[in-house]
């Protein structure tokens, strides 16, 4: 166990992040998951039987101190960090014309600043391990949706993935953007969030499998971008 890979996942108490954590644990990885809700993290750990290979850290992905603590806790507990997955994110309802600006700040900070903070905090450890970074973007970060600020944040993640790759490629670190289409997760149930469409959906396990696939590529292989849509999603 002491030689098994170590992965840190933000927003890991539910949805895609939790599914990725489960799959990695099943492969024998050691995993740290973060989330803002302590109770949800506790419930997640209890569901899995509180394995020694799992660490939970309560914190906000958009708060620099919380992100640094998550990375430091992971390295202190497991002795290394091989992978960092920036998964935390959410959307808000409405458009730039009719949406609620009170919800926008938290979304922009979580979706855009959050991944940047994780990269910044994790780079020293990932440089030592020649590890990998996965940024969870969205198909909405490749197409334009009228007045959609969530999509604009995911366009930012698309750009962040590529400029991070250019920054770290000489250090032996891999960077992958995973861009899901519509996924059946709690994303659709958040207060003030985006209404659930009546359309084909992927499962969180299916997207998690793409994340795990990127993380488990052989040394020297860098998967730059993975776009995953449910069959039937046109855009």
mmCIF file of C-alpha atoms in Angstrom:
data_model
loop_
_atom_site.group_PDB
_atom_site.id
_atom_site.type_symbol
_atom_site.label_atom_id
_atom_site.label_comp_id
_atom_site.label_asym_id
_atom_site.label_seq_id
_atom_site.Cartn_x
_atom_site.Cartn_y
_atom_site.Cartn_z
ATOM 1 C CA UNK A 1 0.000 0.000 0.000
ATOM 2 C CA UNK A 2 2.812 2.452 0.777
ATOM 3 C CA UNK A 3 3.898 2.374 -2.873
ATOM 4 C CA UNK A 4 0.431 2.709 -4.408
ATOM 5 C CA UNK A 5 -0.476 5.928 -6.254
ATOM 6 C CA UNK A 6 -1.989 8.846 -4.350
ATOM 7 C CA UNK A 7 -4.763 11.012 -5.792
ATOM 8 C CA UNK A 8 -6.391 14.178 -4.429
ATOM 9 C CA UNK A 9 -9.911 14.950 -5.690
ATOM 10 C CA UNK A 10 -11.748 18.188 -4.964
ATOM 11 C CA UNK A 11 -15.524 18.011 -4.709
ATOM 12 C CA UNK A 12 -15.215 14.321 -3.929
ATOM 13 C CA UNK A 13 -18.069 13.602 -1.532
ATOM 14 C CA UNK A 14 -20.683 12.983 -4.241
ATOM 15 C CA UNK A 15 -21.243 12.752 -7.981
ATOM 16 C CA UNK A 16 -18.326 12.367 -10.365
ATOM 17 C CA UNK A 17 -15.686 13.007 -7.701
ATOM 18 C CA UNK A 18 -17.044 10.345 -5.366
ATOM 19 C CA UNK A 19 -17.376 7.871 -8.234
ATOM 20 C CA UNK A 20 -13.753 8.478 -9.240
ATOM 21 C CA UNK A 21 -12.620 8.013 -5.641
ATOM 22 C CA UNK A 22 -14.458 4.676 -5.403
ATOM 23 C CA UNK A 23 -12.969 3.415 -8.636
ATOM 24 C CA UNK A 24 -9.446 4.444 -7.654
ATOM 25 C CA UNK A 25 -9.777 2.803 -4.244
ATOM 26 C CA UNK A 26 -10.911 -0.391 -5.956
ATOM 27 C CA UNK A 27 -7.713 -0.255 -8.033
ATOM 28 C CA UNK A 28 -5.641 -0.007 -4.865
ATOM 29 C CA UNK A 29 -4.934 3.702 -4.969
ATOM 30 C CA UNK A 30 -4.792 5.925 -1.918
ATOM 31 C CA UNK A 31 -7.206 8.835 -2.179
ATOM 32 C CA UNK A 32 -7.934 12.171 -0.516
ATOM 33 C CA UNK A 33 -11.307 13.771 -1.185
ATOM 34 C CA UNK A 34 -12.328 17.290 -0.256
ATOM 35 C CA UNK A 35 -15.713 18.955 0.036
ATOM 36 C CA UNK A 36 -17.278 21.872 1.885
ATOM 37 C CA UNK A 37 -19.749 19.693 3.802
ATOM 38 C CA UNK A 38 -18.221 17.798 6.713
ATOM 39 C CA UNK A 39 -21.343 15.666 7.149
ATOM 40 C CA UNK A 40 -21.328 14.571 3.505
ATOM 41 C CA UNK A 41 -17.677 13.633 3.737
ATOM 42 C CA UNK A 42 -18.309 11.639 6.901
ATOM 43 C CA UNK A 43 -21.205 9.826 5.260
ATOM 44 C CA UNK A 44 -19.105 9.044 2.183
ATOM 45 C CA UNK A 45 -16.293 7.589 4.286
ATOM 46 C CA UNK A 46 -18.734 5.524 6.331
ATOM 47 C CA UNK A 47 -20.367 4.162 3.167
ATOM 48 C CA UNK A 48 -16.977 2.810 2.156
ATOM 49 C CA UNK A 49 -16.192 1.411 5.604
ATOM 50 C CA UNK A 50 -13.647 4.126 6.432
ATOM 51 C CA UNK A 51 -10.739 2.476 4.590
ATOM 52 C CA UNK A 52 -7.213 3.403 5.608
ATOM 53 C CA UNK A 53 -6.529 4.371 2.004
ATOM 54 C CA UNK A 54 -9.083 7.201 2.165
ATOM 55 C CA UNK A 55 -8.571 10.637 3.709
ATOM 56 C CA UNK A 56 -11.327 13.247 3.847
ATOM 57 C CA UNK A 57 -10.586 16.958 4.218
ATOM 58 C CA UNK A 58 -13.276 19.574 4.776
ATOM 59 C CA UNK A 59 -12.616 22.756 2.854
ATOM 60 C CA UNK A 60 -13.661 25.137 0.107
ATOM 61 C CA UNK A 61 -12.017 24.549 -3.292
ATOM 62 C CA UNK A 62 -11.989 28.319 -3.885
ATOM 63 C CA UNK A 63 -10.152 29.162 -0.646
ATOM 64 C CA UNK A 64 -6.335 29.166 -0.995
ATOM 65 C CA UNK A 65 -5.661 28.106 2.591
ATOM 66 C CA UNK A 66 -8.115 25.212 2.379
ATOM 67 C CA UNK A 67 -6.543 23.934 -0.835
ATOM 68 C CA UNK A 68 -3.032 24.160 0.586
ATOM 69 C CA UNK A 69 -4.209 22.273 3.674
ATOM 70 C CA UNK A 70 -5.694 19.504 1.532
ATOM 71 C CA UNK A 71 -2.440 19.042 -0.368
ATOM 72 C CA UNK A 72 -0.308 19.203 2.786
ATOM 73 C CA UNK A 73 -2.567 16.735 4.594
ATOM 74 C CA UNK A 74 -2.334 14.301 1.683
ATOM 75 C CA UNK A 75 1.462 14.453 1.523
ATOM 76 C CA UNK A 76 1.760 14.183 5.299
ATOM 77 C CA UNK A 77 -0.541 11.156 5.449
ATOM 78 C CA UNK A 78 0.648 9.256 2.378
ATOM 79 C CA UNK A 79 4.149 10.636 1.819
ATOM 80 C CA UNK A 80 3.513 11.732 -1.759
ATOM 81 C CA UNK A 81 1.020 13.040 -4.301
ATOM 82 C CA UNK A 82 0.765 11.509 -7.773
ATOM 83 C CA UNK A 83 -2.476 12.938 -9.124
ATOM 84 C CA UNK A 84 -4.594 16.047 -8.572
ATOM 85 C CA UNK A 85 -8.171 16.125 -9.887
ATOM 86 C CA UNK A 86 -9.922 19.509 -9.971
ATOM 87 C CA UNK A 87 -13.515 18.322 -9.947
ATOM 88 C CA UNK A 88 -15.359 20.778 -7.681
ATOM 89 C CA UNK A 89 -17.800 22.966 -9.590
ATOM 90 C CA UNK A 90 -21.430 23.910 -10.073
ATOM 91 C CA UNK A 91 -23.792 25.875 -12.311
ATOM 92 C CA UNK A 92 -26.450 28.497 -11.727
ATOM 93 C CA UNK A 93 -29.863 28.983 -13.297
ATOM 94 C CA UNK A 94 -30.690 31.625 -15.867
ATOM 95 C CA UNK A 95 -28.639 33.716 -18.264
ATOM 96 C CA UNK A 96 -26.694 36.954 -18.040
ATOM 97 C CA UNK A 97 -30.018 38.689 -18.711
ATOM 98 C CA UNK A 98 -32.195 36.993 -16.104
ATOM 99 C CA UNK A 99 -29.906 35.052 -13.743
ATOM 100 C CA UNK A 100 -29.234 35.950 -10.106
ATOM 101 C CA UNK A 101 -25.866 37.724 -9.740
ATOM 102 C CA UNK A 102 -25.800 36.713 -6.066
ATOM 103 C CA UNK A 103 -24.997 33.162 -7.205
ATOM 104 C CA UNK A 104 -22.396 34.081 -9.814
ATOM 105 C CA UNK A 105 -19.441 34.954 -7.601
ATOM 106 C CA UNK A 106 -19.305 31.577 -5.857
ATOM 107 C CA UNK A 107 -19.667 29.748 -9.183
ATOM 108 C CA UNK A 108 -16.880 31.688 -10.878
ATOM 109 C CA UNK A 109 -14.558 31.294 -7.898
ATOM 110 C CA UNK A 110 -15.215 27.564 -7.547
ATOM 111 C CA UNK A 111 -15.134 26.723 -11.252
ATOM 112 C CA UNK A 112 -12.189 28.900 -12.305
ATOM 113 C CA UNK A 113 -10.136 29.952 -9.294
ATOM 114 C CA UNK A 114 -10.525 26.522 -7.672
ATOM 115 C CA UNK A 115 -8.615 24.548 -10.338
ATOM 116 C CA UNK A 116 -5.910 27.231 -10.468
ATOM 117 C CA UNK A 117 -5.449 27.034 -6.704
ATOM 118 C CA UNK A 118 -5.156 23.247 -6.814
ATOM 119 C CA UNK A 119 -2.553 23.412 -9.570
ATOM 120 C CA UNK A 120 -0.561 26.007 -7.634
ATOM 121 C CA UNK A 121 -0.646 24.062 -4.371
ATOM 122 C CA UNK A 122 0.001 20.639 -5.909
ATOM 123 C CA UNK A 123 2.794 21.470 -8.362
ATOM 124 C CA UNK A 124 5.752 20.941 -5.994
ATOM 125 C CA UNK A 125 4.574 17.457 -4.999
ATOM 126 C CA UNK A 126 3.557 16.552 -8.559
ATOM 127 C CA UNK A 127 6.945 17.657 -9.864
ATOM 128 C CA UNK A 128 8.615 15.250 -7.460
ATOM 129 C CA UNK A 129 6.351 12.372 -8.487
ATOM 130 C CA UNK A 130 6.151 13.352 -12.187
ATOM 131 C CA UNK A 131 2.422 13.074 -11.673
ATOM 132 C CA UNK A 132 -0.764 14.064 -13.431
ATOM 133 C CA UNK A 133 -3.376 16.816 -13.283
ATOM 134 C CA UNK A 134 -6.969 16.280 -14.426
ATOM 135 C CA UNK A 135 -9.272 19.257 -14.833
ATOM 136 C CA UNK A 136 -12.985 18.476 -15.111
ATOM 137 C CA UNK A 137 -14.357 20.886 -17.680
ATOM 138 C CA UNK A 138 -17.486 20.523 -19.782
ATOM 139 C CA UNK A 139 -18.760 20.311 -23.327
ATOM 140 C CA UNK A 140 -20.090 23.781 -22.432
ATOM 141 C CA UNK A 141 -16.443 24.866 -22.477
ATOM 142 C CA UNK A 142 -16.229 24.073 -26.205
ATOM 143 C CA UNK A 143 -19.512 25.474 -27.495
ATOM 144 C CA UNK A 144 -21.347 28.746 -26.968
ATOM 145 C CA UNK A 145 -24.696 28.864 -25.178
ATOM 146 C CA UNK A 146 -26.519 32.223 -25.259
ATOM 147 C CA UNK A 147 -25.840 34.220 -22.101
ATOM 148 C CA UNK A 148 -24.528 31.179 -20.176
ATOM 149 C CA UNK A 149 -22.000 32.222 -17.525
ATOM 150 C CA UNK A 150 -21.435 28.609 -16.423
ATOM 151 C CA UNK A 151 -20.283 27.852 -19.953
ATOM 152 C CA UNK A 152 -17.909 30.818 -19.792
ATOM 153 C CA UNK A 153 -16.321 29.389 -16.635
ATOM 154 C CA UNK A 154 -15.800 26.078 -18.416
ATOM 155 C CA UNK A 155 -14.249 27.869 -21.391
ATOM 156 C CA UNK A 156 -11.809 29.229 -18.818
ATOM 157 C CA UNK A 157 -11.076 25.690 -17.597
ATOM 158 C CA UNK A 158 -10.431 24.590 -21.194
ATOM 159 C CA UNK A 159 -7.864 27.358 -21.544
ATOM 160 C CA UNK A 160 -6.397 26.672 -18.117
ATOM 161 C CA UNK A 161 -5.777 23.039 -19.012
ATOM 162 C CA UNK A 162 -3.767 23.898 -22.098
ATOM 163 C CA UNK A 163 -1.737 26.720 -20.569
ATOM 164 C CA UNK A 164 -0.995 24.464 -17.575
ATOM 165 C CA UNK A 165 0.170 21.710 -19.929
ATOM 166 C CA UNK A 166 2.516 24.154 -21.618
ATOM 167 C CA UNK A 167 3.812 25.288 -18.226
ATOM 168 C CA UNK A 168 4.585 21.840 -16.808
ATOM 169 C CA UNK A 169 5.312 19.579 -19.756
ATOM 170 C CA UNK A 170 9.058 20.022 -19.251
ATOM 171 C CA UNK A 171 8.635 18.809 -15.662
ATOM 172 C CA UNK A 172 7.242 15.436 -16.691
ATOM 173 C CA UNK A 173 3.726 16.234 -15.442
ATOM 174 C CA UNK A 174 0.735 15.182 -17.529
ATOM 175 C CA UNK A 175 -2.351 17.375 -17.875
ATOM 176 C CA UNK A 176 -5.752 16.149 -19.049
ATOM 177 C CA UNK A 177 -8.984 18.040 -19.618
ATOM 178 C CA UNK A 178 -12.034 15.786 -19.206
ATOM 179 C CA UNK A 179 -15.057 17.496 -20.754
ATOM 180 C CA UNK A 180 -18.358 15.743 -19.970
ATOM 181 C CA UNK A 181 -21.615 16.271 -21.754
ATOM 182 C CA UNK A 182 -24.827 15.896 -19.782
ATOM 183 C CA UNK A 183 -24.343 13.795 -16.640
ATOM 184 C CA UNK A 184 -26.982 12.547 -14.195
ATOM 185 C CA UNK A 185 -25.579 13.956 -10.936
ATOM 186 C CA UNK A 186 -26.519 16.317 -8.137
ATOM 187 C CA UNK A 187 -25.440 19.150 -10.469
ATOM 188 C CA UNK A 188 -29.086 19.449 -11.522
ATOM 189 C CA UNK A 189 -30.449 19.552 -7.953
ATOM 190 C CA UNK A 190 -28.538 22.449 -6.417
ATOM 191 C CA UNK A 191 -30.486 25.488 -5.151
ATOM 192 C CA UNK A 192 -30.584 28.079 -7.892
ATOM 193 C CA UNK A 193 -28.961 25.583 -10.241
ATOM 194 C CA UNK A 194 -29.598 24.595 -13.826
ATOM 195 C CA UNK A 195 -32.890 22.846 -14.568
ATOM 196 C CA UNK A 196 -32.565 19.166 -15.489
ATOM 197 C CA UNK A 197 -33.157 18.654 -19.217
ATOM 198 C CA UNK A 198 -35.346 15.866 -20.563
ATOM 199 C CA UNK A 199 -32.548 14.277 -22.578
ATOM 200 C CA UNK A 200 -30.030 11.389 -22.571
ATOM 201 C CA UNK A 201 -27.586 11.444 -19.655
ATOM 202 C CA UNK A 202 -24.310 9.821 -18.742
ATOM 203 C CA UNK A 203 -23.780 8.445 -15.246
ATOM 204 C CA UNK A 204 -21.202 9.805 -12.839
ATOM 205 C CA UNK A 205 -19.484 6.382 -12.965
ATOM 206 C CA UNK A 206 -19.062 6.687 -16.741
ATOM 207 C CA UNK A 207 -17.331 10.053 -16.460
ATOM 208 C CA UNK A 208 -15.298 8.836 -13.488
ATOM 209 C CA UNK A 209 -14.067 5.964 -15.643
ATOM 210 C CA UNK A 210 -12.669 8.503 -18.111
ATOM 211 C CA UNK A 211 -10.867 10.309 -15.294
ATOM 212 C CA UNK A 212 -9.436 7.054 -13.974
ATOM 213 C CA UNK A 213 -8.380 6.044 -17.489
ATOM 214 C CA UNK A 214 -6.455 9.306 -17.877
ATOM 215 C CA UNK A 215 -4.807 8.876 -14.479
ATOM 216 C CA UNK A 216 -3.699 5.309 -15.181
ATOM 217 C CA UNK A 217 -1.981 5.846 -18.513
ATOM 218 C CA UNK A 218 1.573 4.457 -18.749
ATOM 219 C CA UNK A 219 4.498 6.724 -17.836
ATOM 220 C CA UNK A 220 5.361 9.013 -20.697
ATOM 221 C CA UNK A 221 1.809 9.116 -22.082
ATOM 222 C CA UNK A 222 -0.080 12.407 -21.825
ATOM 223 C CA UNK A 223 -3.769 12.420 -22.771
ATOM 224 C CA UNK A 224 -4.487 16.084 -23.448
ATOM 225 C CA UNK A 225 -8.273 16.158 -23.800
ATOM 226 C CA UNK A 226 -11.184 13.726 -23.458
ATOM 227 C CA UNK A 227 -14.714 14.754 -24.468
ATOM 228 C CA UNK A 228 -17.488 12.373 -23.414
ATOM 229 C CA UNK A 229 -21.125 12.791 -24.451
ATOM 230 C CA UNK A 230 -24.142 10.523 -24.057
ATOM 231 C CA UNK A 231 -25.276 9.078 -27.350
ATOM 232 C CA UNK A 232 -28.002 11.399 -28.575
ATOM 233 C CA UNK A 233 -26.476 14.668 -27.329
ATOM 234 C CA UNK A 234 -26.095 16.797 -30.433
ATOM 235 C CA UNK A 235 -23.927 19.624 -29.092
#
